PDB file of C-alpha atoms in Angstrom:
ATOM      1  CA  MET A 146       0.109   0.189  -0.070  1.00 52.00           C
ATOM      2  CA  ALA A 147       3.058   2.079   0.508  1.00 62.00           C
ATOM      3  CA  ASN A 148       2.846   2.629  -3.726  1.00 71.00           C
ATOM      4  CA  SER A 149      -0.749   3.369  -3.588  1.00 79.00           C
ATOM      5  CA  PRO A 150       0.328   7.540  -3.661  1.00 84.00           C
ATOM      6  CA  TYR A 151       2.865   7.016  -6.483  1.00 87.00           C
ATOM      7  CA  ALA A 152      -0.023   5.386  -8.640  1.00 87.00           C
ATOM      8  CA  ALA A 153      -1.819   8.115  -7.577  1.00 91.00           C
ATOM      9  CA  TYR A 154       0.467  10.891  -8.825  1.00 94.00           C
ATOM     10  CA  TRP A 155       0.976   9.021 -12.441  1.00 94.00           C
ATOM     11  CA  LEU A 156      -2.493   8.797 -12.856  1.00 95.00           C
ATOM     12  CA  ILE A 157      -2.647  12.328 -12.391  1.00 96.00           C
ATOM     13  CA  THR A 158       0.757  13.314 -14.232  1.00 97.00           C
ATOM     14  CA  LEU A 159      -0.009  11.128 -16.898  1.00 97.00           C
ATOM     15  CA  ASN A 160      -3.514  11.813 -17.647  1.00 97.00           C
ATOM     16  CA  LEU A 161      -2.335  15.495 -17.397  1.00 97.00           C
ATOM     17  CA  GLN A 162      -0.109  15.449 -20.395  1.00 96.00           C
ATOM     18  CA  ARG A 163      -2.861  14.020 -22.415  1.00 97.00           C
ATOM     19  CA  GLU A 164      -4.852  16.476 -24.683  1.00 97.00           C
ATOM     20  CA  GLU A 165      -8.000  15.432 -22.490  1.00 97.00           C
ATOM     21  CA  GLY A 166      -6.799  15.368 -19.370  1.00 97.00           C
ATOM     22  CA  LEU A 167      -8.151  13.839 -16.762  1.00 97.00           C
ATOM     23  CA  GLN A 168     -12.068  14.895 -18.383  1.00 98.00           C
ATOM     24  CA  PRO A 169     -13.064  11.441 -19.084  1.00 97.00           C
ATOM     25  CA  LEU A 170     -11.989  10.112 -15.981  1.00 97.00           C
ATOM     26  CA  THR A 171     -13.939  12.439 -14.084  1.00 97.00           C
ATOM     27  CA  ASP A 172     -16.790  12.387 -16.263  1.00 97.00           C
ATOM     28  CA  GLU A 173     -16.977   8.454 -15.653  1.00 97.00           C
ATOM     29  CA  ILE A 174     -16.432   8.717 -12.192  1.00 95.00           C
ATOM     30  CA  ASP A 175     -19.681  11.776 -11.666  1.00 96.00           C
ATOM     31  CA  GLU A 176     -21.979   9.817 -13.783  1.00 96.00           C
ATOM     32  CA  ALA A 177     -21.388   6.512 -11.591  1.00 96.00           C
ATOM     33  CA  VAL A 178     -21.454   8.497  -8.776  1.00 95.00           C
ATOM     34  CA  ALA A 179     -24.973  10.424 -10.023  1.00 95.00           C
ATOM     35  CA  SER A 180     -25.876   6.833 -10.525  1.00 95.00           C
ATOM     36  CA  TRP A 181     -24.962   5.337  -7.007  1.00 95.00           C
ATOM     37  CA  LYS A 182     -27.168   8.340  -5.418  1.00 94.00           C
ATOM     38  CA  GLN A 183     -30.122   8.016  -7.516  1.00 95.00           C
ATOM     39  CA  GLN A 184     -30.312   4.527  -6.582  1.00 94.00           C
ATOM     40  CA  ASN A 185     -29.242   5.099  -2.876  1.00 94.00           C
ATOM     41  CA  PRO A 186     -31.466   8.280  -1.900  1.00 94.00           C
ATOM     42  CA  GLY A 187     -30.461  10.064   1.431  1.00 93.00           C
ATOM     43  CA  GLN A 188     -27.332   7.629   1.594  1.00 94.00           C
ATOM     44  CA  ARG A 189     -24.018   9.054   1.849  1.00 94.00           C
ATOM     45  CA  ILE A 190     -21.737   7.583  -0.559  1.00 93.00           C
ATOM     46  CA  GLU A 191     -18.886   7.982   1.638  1.00 93.00           C
ATOM     47  CA  ASP A 192     -20.406   5.545   4.132  1.00 94.00           C
ATOM     48  CA  HIS A 193     -20.524   3.048   1.327  1.00 93.00           C
ATOM     49  CA  LEU A 194     -17.592   3.762  -0.306  1.00 91.00           C
ATOM     50  CA  HIS A 195     -16.194   0.008  -0.812  1.00 89.00           C
ATOM     51  CA  GLU A 196     -20.056  -1.283  -1.866  1.00 90.00           C
ATOM     52  CA  PHE A 197     -19.759   1.731  -4.615  1.00 91.00           C
ATOM     53  CA  VAL A 198     -16.220   0.645  -6.014  1.00 87.00           C
ATOM     54  CA  SER A 199     -16.746  -2.585  -5.769  1.00 87.00           C
ATOM     55  CA  THR A 200     -20.301  -2.401  -7.936  1.00 89.00           C
ATOM     56  CA  ALA A 201     -19.436   0.632  -9.984  1.00 92.00           C
ATOM     57  CA  ASP A 202     -19.313   0.547 -13.468  1.00 91.00           C
ATOM     58  CA  LEU A 203     -15.841   2.194 -14.359  1.00 94.00           C
ATOM     59  CA  PRO A 204     -14.109   0.460 -17.332  1.00 95.00           C
ATOM     60  CA  LEU A 205     -12.141   3.428 -17.904  1.00 96.00           C
ATOM     61  CA  LEU A 206     -11.150   4.084 -14.166  1.00 94.00           C
ATOM     62  CA  ALA A 207      -9.936   0.110 -14.000  1.00 91.00           C
ATOM     63  CA  SER A 208      -8.449   0.505 -17.259  1.00 93.00           C
ATOM     64  CA  THR A 209      -6.311   3.197 -16.288  1.00 95.00           C
ATOM     65  CA  ILE A 210      -5.541   1.736 -12.825  1.00 91.00           C
ATOM     66  CA  ARG A 211      -4.404  -1.091 -14.668  1.00 89.00           C
ATOM     67  CA  GLU A 212      -2.042   0.529 -17.550  1.00 93.00           C
ATOM     68  CA  ILE A 213      -0.832   3.022 -14.770  1.00 92.00           C
ATOM     69  CA  LEU A 214       0.413  -0.124 -12.834  1.00 88.00           C
ATOM     70  CA  ARG A 215       1.702  -2.128 -16.217  1.00 87.00           C
ATOM     71  CA  TYR A 216       3.900   1.440 -17.420  1.00 90.00           C
ATOM     72  CA  THR A 217       5.196   2.630 -14.077  1.00 89.00           C
ATOM     73  CA  THR A 218       6.033  -0.691 -11.964  1.00 81.00           C
ATOM     74  CA  SER A 219       9.270  -2.374 -12.079  1.00 77.00           C
ATOM     75  CA  VAL A 220       8.925  -5.083  -9.673  1.00 74.00           C
ATOM     76  CA  MET A 221      11.701  -7.589  -9.290  1.00 77.00           C
ATOM     77  CA  SER A 222      11.970 -10.515  -7.432  1.00 79.00           C
ATOM     78  CA  VAL A 223      14.515 -13.020  -6.863  1.00 85.00           C
ATOM     79  CA  ARG A 224      14.522 -17.021  -7.169  1.00 86.00           C
ATOM     80  CA  ARG A 225      16.696 -19.802  -5.969  1.00 92.00           C
ATOM     81  CA  VAL A 226      17.438 -23.062  -8.004  1.00 95.00           C
ATOM     82  CA  THR A 227      16.523 -25.954  -5.783  1.00 95.00           C
ATOM     83  CA  GLU A 228      17.882 -28.626  -8.089  1.00 96.00           C
ATOM     84  CA  PRO A 229      19.832 -28.541 -11.488  1.00 96.00           C
ATOM     85  CA  VAL A 230      18.069 -27.809 -14.408  1.00 96.00           C
ATOM     86  CA  GLU A 231      18.566 -26.761 -17.700  1.00 95.00           C
ATOM     87  CA  PHE A 232      16.357 -23.801 -18.568  1.00 89.00           C
ATOM     88  CA  GLY A 233      16.746 -21.224 -22.140  1.00 89.00           C
ATOM     89  CA  GLY A 234      19.683 -23.057 -22.867  1.00 94.00           C
ATOM     90  CA  TYR A 235      21.624 -22.215 -19.519  1.00 94.00           C
ATOM     91  CA  ARG A 236      22.256 -24.597 -16.758  1.00 96.00           C
ATOM     92  CA  LEU A 237      21.706 -23.222 -13.559  1.00 96.00           C
ATOM     93  CA  ASP A 238      23.035 -25.197 -10.278  1.00 97.00           C
ATOM     94  CA  ARG A 239      21.630 -25.507  -7.074  1.00 96.00           C
ATOM     95  CA  ASP A 240      21.631 -22.150  -5.008  1.00 96.00           C
ATOM     96  CA  ASP A 241      22.044 -20.190  -8.228  1.00 95.00           C
ATOM     97  CA  GLU A 242      20.035 -16.919  -7.780  1.00 94.00           C
ATOM     98  CA  ILE A 243      17.827 -15.955 -10.707  1.00 90.00           C
ATOM     99  CA  VAL A 244      16.293 -12.270 -11.126  1.00 88.00           C
ATOM    100  CA  CYS A 245      12.871 -11.991 -12.691  1.00 81.00           C
ATOM    101  CA  ALA A 246      13.216  -8.492 -14.058  1.00 80.00           C
ATOM    102  CA  ILE A 247       9.201  -8.324 -14.772  1.00 79.00           C
ATOM    103  CA  ARG A 248       9.328  -4.674 -16.541  1.00 80.00           C
ATOM    104  CA  SER A 249      10.624  -6.567 -19.659  1.00 81.00           C
ATOM    105  CA  VAL A 250       7.055  -8.413 -19.559  1.00 81.00           C
ATOM    106  CA  HIS A 251       5.226  -4.935 -19.313  1.00 83.00           C
ATOM    107  CA  LEU A 252       6.941  -3.162 -21.846  1.00 85.00           C
ATOM    108  CA  ASP A 253       6.954  -6.274 -24.412  1.00 86.00           C
ATOM    109  CA  GLU A 254       5.874  -4.938 -27.550  1.00 89.00           C
ATOM    110  CA  GLU A 255       4.477  -8.497 -29.058  1.00 88.00           C
ATOM    111  CA  ILE A 256       2.580  -8.713 -25.794  1.00 87.00           C
ATOM    112  CA  HIS A 257       1.788  -5.176 -25.561  1.00 88.00           C
ATOM    113  CA  GLU A 258       1.230  -2.992 -28.807  1.00 90.00           C
ATOM    114  CA  ASN A 259       2.801   0.086 -28.856  1.00 93.00           C
ATOM    115  CA  ALA A 260       4.138  -0.700 -25.092  1.00 91.00           C
ATOM    116  CA  SER A 261       6.353   2.177 -24.454  1.00 93.00           C
ATOM    117  CA  GLU A 262       3.077   4.292 -24.355  1.00 95.00           C
ATOM    118  CA  TYR A 263       0.970   5.091 -21.966  1.00 96.00           C
ATOM    119  CA  ASP A 264      -2.725   4.458 -22.938  1.00 95.00           C
ATOM    120  CA  PRO A 265      -5.395   4.459 -20.294  1.00 96.00           C
ATOM    121  CA  GLU A 266      -7.861   2.940 -22.281  1.00 95.00           C
ATOM    122  CA  ARG A 267      -5.410  -0.400 -23.371  1.00 92.00           C
ATOM    123  CA  TYR A 268      -7.645  -2.627 -20.893  1.00 91.00           C
ATOM    124  CA  MET A 269     -10.703  -1.501 -22.454  1.00 92.00           C
ATOM    125  CA  LYS A 270      -9.918  -2.531 -25.818  1.00 86.00           C
ATOM    126  CA  HIS A 271      -7.713  -5.665 -25.434  1.00 76.00           C
ATOM    127  CA  LYS A 272      -9.605  -8.320 -23.348  1.00 75.00           C
ATOM    128  CA  LYS A 273      -6.800 -10.947 -24.232  1.00 83.00           C
ATOM    129  CA  PHE A 274      -2.978 -10.893 -24.825  1.00 84.00           C
ATOM    130  CA  SER A 275      -0.812 -12.926 -26.594  1.00 85.00           C
ATOM    131  CA  LYS A 276       2.654 -13.695 -27.824  1.00 88.00           C
ATOM    132  CA  ASN A 277       3.445 -16.254 -30.633  1.00 89.00           C
ATOM    133  CA  GLY A 278       0.178 -16.950 -30.963  1.00 88.00           C
ATOM    134  CA  LYS A 279      -0.299 -18.021 -27.096  1.00 89.00           C
ATOM    135  CA  THR A 280      -2.666 -16.262 -24.894  1.00 87.00           C
ATOM    136  CA  ILE A 281      -0.313 -14.749 -21.836  1.00 80.00           C
ATOM    137  CA  THR A 282      -2.066 -14.741 -18.438  1.00 79.00           C
ATOM    138  CA  ASN A 283       0.373 -12.602 -16.647  1.00 72.00           C
ATOM    139  CA  HIS A 284       0.693 -10.048 -19.300  1.00 72.00           C
ATOM    140  CA  SER A 285       0.865  -7.472 -16.597  1.00 72.00           C
ATOM    141  CA  ILE A 286       2.463  -8.695 -13.042  1.00 66.00           C
ATOM    142  CA  PRO A 287       2.505  -5.092 -11.106  1.00 62.00           C
ATOM    143  CA  TRP A 288       2.443  -7.436  -7.922  1.00 57.00           C
ATOM    144  CA  GLY A 289       5.216  -9.911  -8.446  1.00 57.00           C
ATOM    145  CA  GLY A 290       4.360 -13.600  -8.210  1.00 58.00           C
ATOM    146  CA  GLY A 291       4.586 -16.707  -6.473  1.00 59.00           C
ATOM    147  CA  ALA A 292       5.975 -16.563  -3.206  1.00 59.00           C
ATOM    148  CA  SER A 293       6.924 -12.483  -3.239  1.00 56.00           C
ATOM    149  CA  MET A 294       3.759 -11.520  -4.238  1.00 56.00           C
ATOM    150  CA  CYS A 295       2.514  -8.664  -2.682  1.00 57.00           C
ATOM    151  CA  GLU A 296      -0.290  -9.171  -0.025  1.00 56.00           C
ATOM    152  CA  GLY A 297      -2.207  -6.025  -0.329  1.00 57.00           C
ATOM    153  CA  ARG A 298      -2.831  -6.531  -4.103  1.00 54.00           C
ATOM    154  CA  SER A 299      -6.344  -6.467  -3.749  1.00 55.00           C
ATOM    155  CA  VAL A 300      -6.975  -4.027  -0.834  1.00 52.00           C
ATOM    156  CA  ASP A 301      -4.050  -1.681  -2.779  1.00 48.00           C
ATOM    157  CA  PHE A 302      -6.328  -1.611  -6.327  1.00 48.00           C
ATOM    158  CA  HIS A 303      -9.517  -1.066  -4.327  1.00 47.00           C
ATOM    159  CA  ARG A 304      -7.688   1.807  -2.558  1.00 46.00           C
ATOM    160  CA  ARG A 305      -6.304   3.107  -5.526  1.00 43.00           C
ATOM    161  CA  SER A 306     -10.141   2.823  -6.965  1.00 48.00           C
ATOM    162  CA  SER A 307     -12.047   4.332  -4.298  1.00 45.00           C
ATOM    163  CA  ARG A 308      -8.903   7.687  -3.858  1.00 44.00           C
ATOM    164  CA  SER A 309      -9.998   8.390  -7.542  1.00 45.00           C
ATOM    165  CA  SER A 310     -13.608   7.987  -6.943  1.00 44.00           C
ATOM    166  CA  VAL A 311     -14.660  10.467  -4.430  1.00 40.00           C
ATOM    167  CA  ASP A 312     -15.141  14.393  -4.564  1.00 36.00           C
TER     168      ASP A 312
END
């Protein structure tokens, strides 16, 4: 969760560099808030924030957050080889350490078209990502993976959404 302020910073900064700025996001959020208030008259949205964020239709905000995480995160994890193996033409011995550089997946042009460009609608346009004709399920790995995966990943995503969703 310590990275949430950075994600909020990048969400604002990168969108302000776009011609339309934050307007598409604020329009989507305003529409969702108005719809929630109409369906829940007399209730304060602040008292139901988790419910709102969990149920609101905010495809652009969700896509933008996923793109911010893809575009700005640089996660690395270290793995220790437990038994000798050959992998990718390399011989790895027991206790060798391997650095998994996740950023290379986030910037792979074969997986993400125009990977070096920020595109807040990327995850609205593309529902599946592939490389060499094979579907890539882990095409964006901002929280790492396996034993070192960030424990706060689901809380963090909702927290980032809620920070962006309330006036």
